[in-house]
Tab-separated table of C-alpha atoms in Angstrom:
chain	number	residue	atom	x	y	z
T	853	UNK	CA	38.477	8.297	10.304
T	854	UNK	CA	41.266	5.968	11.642
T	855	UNK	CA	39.750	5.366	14.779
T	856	UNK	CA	36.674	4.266	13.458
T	857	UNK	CA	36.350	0.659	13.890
T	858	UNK	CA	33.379	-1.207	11.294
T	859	UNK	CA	32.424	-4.576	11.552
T	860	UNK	CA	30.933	-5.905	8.464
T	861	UNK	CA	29.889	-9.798	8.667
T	862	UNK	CA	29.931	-11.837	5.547
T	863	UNK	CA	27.246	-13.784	5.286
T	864	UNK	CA	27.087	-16.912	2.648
T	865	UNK	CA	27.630	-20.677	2.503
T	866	UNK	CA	30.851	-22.170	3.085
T	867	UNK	CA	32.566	-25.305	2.154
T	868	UNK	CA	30.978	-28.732	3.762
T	869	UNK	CA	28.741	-26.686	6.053
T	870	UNK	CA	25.622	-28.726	5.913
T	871	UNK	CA	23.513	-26.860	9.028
T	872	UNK	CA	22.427	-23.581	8.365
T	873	UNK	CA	23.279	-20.020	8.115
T	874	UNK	CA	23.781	-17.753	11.030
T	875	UNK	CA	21.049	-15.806	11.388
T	876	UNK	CA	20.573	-12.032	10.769
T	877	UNK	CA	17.057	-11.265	11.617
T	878	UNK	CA	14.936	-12.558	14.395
T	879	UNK	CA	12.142	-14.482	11.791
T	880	UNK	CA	15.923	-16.839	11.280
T	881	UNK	CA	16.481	-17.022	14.586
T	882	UNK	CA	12.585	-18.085	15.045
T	883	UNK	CA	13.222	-20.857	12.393
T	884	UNK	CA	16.306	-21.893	13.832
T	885	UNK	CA	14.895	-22.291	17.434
T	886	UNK	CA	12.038	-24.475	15.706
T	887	UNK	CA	14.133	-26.419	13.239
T	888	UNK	CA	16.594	-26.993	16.537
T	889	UNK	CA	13.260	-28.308	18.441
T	890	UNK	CA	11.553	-30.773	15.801
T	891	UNK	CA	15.159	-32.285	15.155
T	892	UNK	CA	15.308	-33.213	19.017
T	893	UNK	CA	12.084	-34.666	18.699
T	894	UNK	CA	12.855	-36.494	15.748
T	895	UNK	CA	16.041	-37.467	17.653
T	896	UNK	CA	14.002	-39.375	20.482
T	897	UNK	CA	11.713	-41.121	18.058
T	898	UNK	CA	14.439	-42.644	16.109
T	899	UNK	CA	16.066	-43.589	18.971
T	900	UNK	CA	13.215	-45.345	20.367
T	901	UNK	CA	12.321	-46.910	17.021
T	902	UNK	CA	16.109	-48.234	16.582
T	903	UNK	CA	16.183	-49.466	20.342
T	904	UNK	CA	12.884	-51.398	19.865
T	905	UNK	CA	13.666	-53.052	16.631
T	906	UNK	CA	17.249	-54.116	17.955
T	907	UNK	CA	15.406	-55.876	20.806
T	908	UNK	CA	13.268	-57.386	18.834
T	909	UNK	CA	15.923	-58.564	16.671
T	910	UNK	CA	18.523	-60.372	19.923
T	911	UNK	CA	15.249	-61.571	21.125
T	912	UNK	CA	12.617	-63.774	20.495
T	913	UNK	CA	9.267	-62.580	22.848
T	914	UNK	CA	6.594	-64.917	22.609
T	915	UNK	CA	3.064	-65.600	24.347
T	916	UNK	CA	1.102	-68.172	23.608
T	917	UNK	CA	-1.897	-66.305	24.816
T	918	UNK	CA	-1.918	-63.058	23.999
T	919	UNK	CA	-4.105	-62.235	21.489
T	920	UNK	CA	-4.944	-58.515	22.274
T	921	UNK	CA	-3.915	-55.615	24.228
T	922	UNK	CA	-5.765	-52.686	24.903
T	923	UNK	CA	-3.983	-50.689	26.788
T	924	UNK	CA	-0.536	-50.889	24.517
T	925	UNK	CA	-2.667	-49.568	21.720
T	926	UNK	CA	-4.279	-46.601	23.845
T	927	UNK	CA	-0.368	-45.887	24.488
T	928	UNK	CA	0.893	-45.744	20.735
T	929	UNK	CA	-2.172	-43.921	19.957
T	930	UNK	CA	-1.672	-41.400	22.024
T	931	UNK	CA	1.567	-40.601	21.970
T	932	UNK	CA	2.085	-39.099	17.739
T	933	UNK	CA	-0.649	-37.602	18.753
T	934	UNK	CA	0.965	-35.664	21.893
T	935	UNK	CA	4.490	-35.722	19.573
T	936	UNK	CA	2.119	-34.012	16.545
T	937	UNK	CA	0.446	-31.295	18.809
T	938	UNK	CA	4.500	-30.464	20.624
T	939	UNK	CA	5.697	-29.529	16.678
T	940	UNK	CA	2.022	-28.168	15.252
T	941	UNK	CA	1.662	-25.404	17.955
T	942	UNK	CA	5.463	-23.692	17.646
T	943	UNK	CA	4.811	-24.394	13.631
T	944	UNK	CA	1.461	-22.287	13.544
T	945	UNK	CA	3.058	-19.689	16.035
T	946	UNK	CA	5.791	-19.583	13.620
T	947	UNK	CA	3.544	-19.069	10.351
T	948	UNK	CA	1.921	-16.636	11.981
T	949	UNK	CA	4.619	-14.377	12.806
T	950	UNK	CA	6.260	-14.768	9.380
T	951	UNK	CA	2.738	-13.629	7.645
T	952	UNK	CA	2.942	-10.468	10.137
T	953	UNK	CA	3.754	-6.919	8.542
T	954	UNK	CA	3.781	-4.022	11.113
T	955	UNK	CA	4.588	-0.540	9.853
T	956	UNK	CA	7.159	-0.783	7.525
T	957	UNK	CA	10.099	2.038	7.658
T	958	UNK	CA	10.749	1.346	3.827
T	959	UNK	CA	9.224	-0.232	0.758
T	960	UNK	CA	11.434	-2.407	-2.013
T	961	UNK	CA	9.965	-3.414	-5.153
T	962	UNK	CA	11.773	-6.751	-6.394
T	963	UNK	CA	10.435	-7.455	-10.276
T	964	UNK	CA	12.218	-10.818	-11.416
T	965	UNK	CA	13.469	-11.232	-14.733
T	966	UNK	CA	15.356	-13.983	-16.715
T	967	UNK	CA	19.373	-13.987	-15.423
T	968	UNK	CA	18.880	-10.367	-13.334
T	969	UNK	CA	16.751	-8.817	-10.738
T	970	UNK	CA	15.356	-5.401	-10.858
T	971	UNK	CA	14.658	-2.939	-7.771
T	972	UNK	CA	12.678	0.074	-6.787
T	973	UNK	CA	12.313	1.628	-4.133
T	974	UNK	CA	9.127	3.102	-3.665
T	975	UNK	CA	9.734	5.757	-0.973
T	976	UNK	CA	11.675	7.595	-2.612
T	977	UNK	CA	11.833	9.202	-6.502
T	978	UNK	CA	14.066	7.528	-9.144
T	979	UNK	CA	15.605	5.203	-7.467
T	980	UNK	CA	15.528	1.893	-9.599
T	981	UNK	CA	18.323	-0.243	-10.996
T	982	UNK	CA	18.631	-3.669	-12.698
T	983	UNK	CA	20.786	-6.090	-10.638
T	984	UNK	CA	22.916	-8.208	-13.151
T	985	UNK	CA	25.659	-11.253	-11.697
T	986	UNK	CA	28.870	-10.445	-12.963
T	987	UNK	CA	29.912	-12.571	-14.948
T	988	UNK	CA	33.156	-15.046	-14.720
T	989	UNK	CA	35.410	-13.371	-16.888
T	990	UNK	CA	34.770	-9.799	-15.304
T	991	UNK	CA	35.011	-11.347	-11.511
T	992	UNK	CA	37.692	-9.495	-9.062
T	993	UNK	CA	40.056	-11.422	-6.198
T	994	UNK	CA	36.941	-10.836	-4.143
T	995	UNK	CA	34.402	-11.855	-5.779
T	996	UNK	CA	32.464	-14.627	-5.400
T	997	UNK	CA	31.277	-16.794	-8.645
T	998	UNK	CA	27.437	-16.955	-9.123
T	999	UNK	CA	26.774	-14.403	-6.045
T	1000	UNK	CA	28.010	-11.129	-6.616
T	1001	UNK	CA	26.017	-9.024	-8.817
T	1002	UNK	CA	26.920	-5.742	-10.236
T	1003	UNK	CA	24.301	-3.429	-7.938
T	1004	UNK	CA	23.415	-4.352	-4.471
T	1005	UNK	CA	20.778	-3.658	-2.531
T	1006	UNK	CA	21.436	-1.388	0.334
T	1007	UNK	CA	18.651	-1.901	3.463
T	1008	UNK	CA	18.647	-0.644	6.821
T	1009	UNK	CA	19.220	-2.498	9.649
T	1010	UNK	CA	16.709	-2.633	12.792
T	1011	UNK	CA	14.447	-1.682	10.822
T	1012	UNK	CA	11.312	-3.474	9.447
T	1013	UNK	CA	12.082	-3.426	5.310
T	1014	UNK	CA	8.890	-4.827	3.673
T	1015	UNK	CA	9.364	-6.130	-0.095
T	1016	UNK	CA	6.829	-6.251	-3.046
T	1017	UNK	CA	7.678	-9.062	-5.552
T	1018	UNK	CA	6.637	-9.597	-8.801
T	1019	UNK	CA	8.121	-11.000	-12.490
T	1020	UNK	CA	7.865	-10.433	-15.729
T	1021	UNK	CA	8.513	-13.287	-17.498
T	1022	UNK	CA	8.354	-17.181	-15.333
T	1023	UNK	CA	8.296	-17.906	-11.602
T	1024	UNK	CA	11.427	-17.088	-9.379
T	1025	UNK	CA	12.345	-16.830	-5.910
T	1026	UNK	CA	13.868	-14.229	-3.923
T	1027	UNK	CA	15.859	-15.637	-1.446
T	1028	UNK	CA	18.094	-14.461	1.253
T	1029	UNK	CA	18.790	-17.692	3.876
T	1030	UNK	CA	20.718	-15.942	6.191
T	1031	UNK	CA	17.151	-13.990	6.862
T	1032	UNK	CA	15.156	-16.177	6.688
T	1033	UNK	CA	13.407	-15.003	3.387
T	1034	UNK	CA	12.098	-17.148	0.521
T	1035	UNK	CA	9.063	-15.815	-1.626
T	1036	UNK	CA	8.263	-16.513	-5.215
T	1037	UNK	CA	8.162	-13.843	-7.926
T	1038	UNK	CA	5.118	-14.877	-9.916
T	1039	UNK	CA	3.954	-12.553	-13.093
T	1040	UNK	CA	0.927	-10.992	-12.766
T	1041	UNK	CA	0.916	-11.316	-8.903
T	1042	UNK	CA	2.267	-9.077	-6.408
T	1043	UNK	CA	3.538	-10.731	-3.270
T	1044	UNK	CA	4.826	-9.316	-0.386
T	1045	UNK	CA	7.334	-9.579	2.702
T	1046	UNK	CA	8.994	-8.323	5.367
T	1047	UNK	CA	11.805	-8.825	7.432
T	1048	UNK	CA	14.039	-6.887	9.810
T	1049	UNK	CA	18.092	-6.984	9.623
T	1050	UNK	CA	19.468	-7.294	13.274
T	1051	UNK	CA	23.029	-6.511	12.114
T	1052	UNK	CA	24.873	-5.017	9.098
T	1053	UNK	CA	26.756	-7.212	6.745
T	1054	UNK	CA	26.655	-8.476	3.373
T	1055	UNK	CA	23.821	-11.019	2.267
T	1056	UNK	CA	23.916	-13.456	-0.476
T	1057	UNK	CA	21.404	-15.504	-1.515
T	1058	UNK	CA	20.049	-17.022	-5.081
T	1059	UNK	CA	16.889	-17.856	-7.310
T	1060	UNK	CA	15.693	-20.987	-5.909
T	1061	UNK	CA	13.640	-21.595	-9.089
C-alpha cells in the first residue's frame, strides 16, 4: 500500500572502506566489540614501545654499575602476561558463544559446488534451488559484478537460522561478513552454524576459498 513505508539496508563493501561491515546480528556486534578492544590494547603497547625506543634513541642512559635488576624484570614479566589474560578471557567468551546453537526456528542446507551454491531447506518439502552469479554480460543497472546471484536466499530475521554445510567437489567457504559468518564447506563433512539476523536487508558475501 502507499503508506507503507520499508526500509531495506544494503549491506556490502564499499569503495576504500578498510574497517568493517556494519553489523546485522549480535555474534558481529560481539566481534566488533572485541576486535574494537584488542586494537586499543594494541594501541597502548605500540605507543609505549615507540615512546621507549625514541628515548632511547635522543638519549644516551648509562651506569657504570648496574649489572642486574630484579625488579624491572618482575615488571616486564608480568605485564604480557596481565595484557595476554585482558584479550584471552573476552576471546574464549567469544568462541564460546559463536559454537552455541539454541533451538533453531529453521534449518538451511548449503552444499558447495564449483562457481554456484546450492540450498535446501529442510523444514519444509521441495524447496531446493542452485544459486548461480550472474554473469557480466546478463548484469542489470543494479546489479552488482561478482555478488549478485540469480536465486537468493530468503531468512528470517530475529530469528535463530541454523545452517548445515557441506560440498561436493573441493573446500569452500560460506561467508556472510556483515553477520559475522565464515564456515568451510568440506566434502564428506557436514558442518554446521547458526546465526540470528537483527534487521532485514540484503547480504552479500563470497567464497573465501
Amino acid at each position: 500500500t502507499p503508506n507503507m513505508k520499508i526500509k531495506l539496508f544494503l549491506e556490502m563493501m564499499t569503495w576504500k572502506n578498510i574497517s568493517l561491515q556494519d553489523s546485522a546480528s549480535p555474534l558481529m556486534e560481539q566481534l566488533n566489540y572485541f576486535h574494537d578492544h584488542t586494537l586499543m590494547i594494541l594501541l597502548i603497547i605500540t605507543v609505549l614501545v615507540a615512546q621507549l625506543m625514541i628515548s632511547m634513541f635522543f638519549n644516551n642512559f648509562t651506569h657504570r654499575y648496574l649489572l642486574e635488576g630484579q625488579i624491572i624484570e618482575v615488571i616486564w614479566t608480568i605485564l604480557p602476561t596481565l595484557t595476554l589474560i585482558f584479550i584471552a578471557i573476552p576471546s574464549l567468551r567469544l568462541i564460546y558463544i559463536l559454537d552455541e546453537i539454541n533451538n533453531p526456528m529453521i534449518t538451511i542446507k548449503t552444499i558447495g559446488h564449483q562457481w554456484y551454491w546450492s540450498y535446501e531447506y529442510s523444514d519444509f518439502k521441495n524447496i531446493e534451488f542452485d544459486s548461480y552469479m550472474i554473469p557480466t554480460n546478463e548484469l542489470k543497472i543494479f546489479n552488482f559484478r561478482l555478488l549478485d546471484v540469480d536465486n537468493r536466499i530468503a531468512a528470517p530475521f530475529q530469528s535463530q537460522i541454523r545452517m548445515l554445510i557441506t560440498a561436493t567437489d573441493v573446500i569452500h567457504s560460506w561467508t556472510i561478513p556483515s553477520l559475522g559468518v565464515k564456515i568451510d564447506a568440506t566434502p564428506g563433512r557436514l558442518n554446521q552454524t547458526t546465526f540470528s539476523l537483527n534487521r532485514s536487508g540484503l547480504f552479500f558475501g563470497q567464497c573465501s576459498k
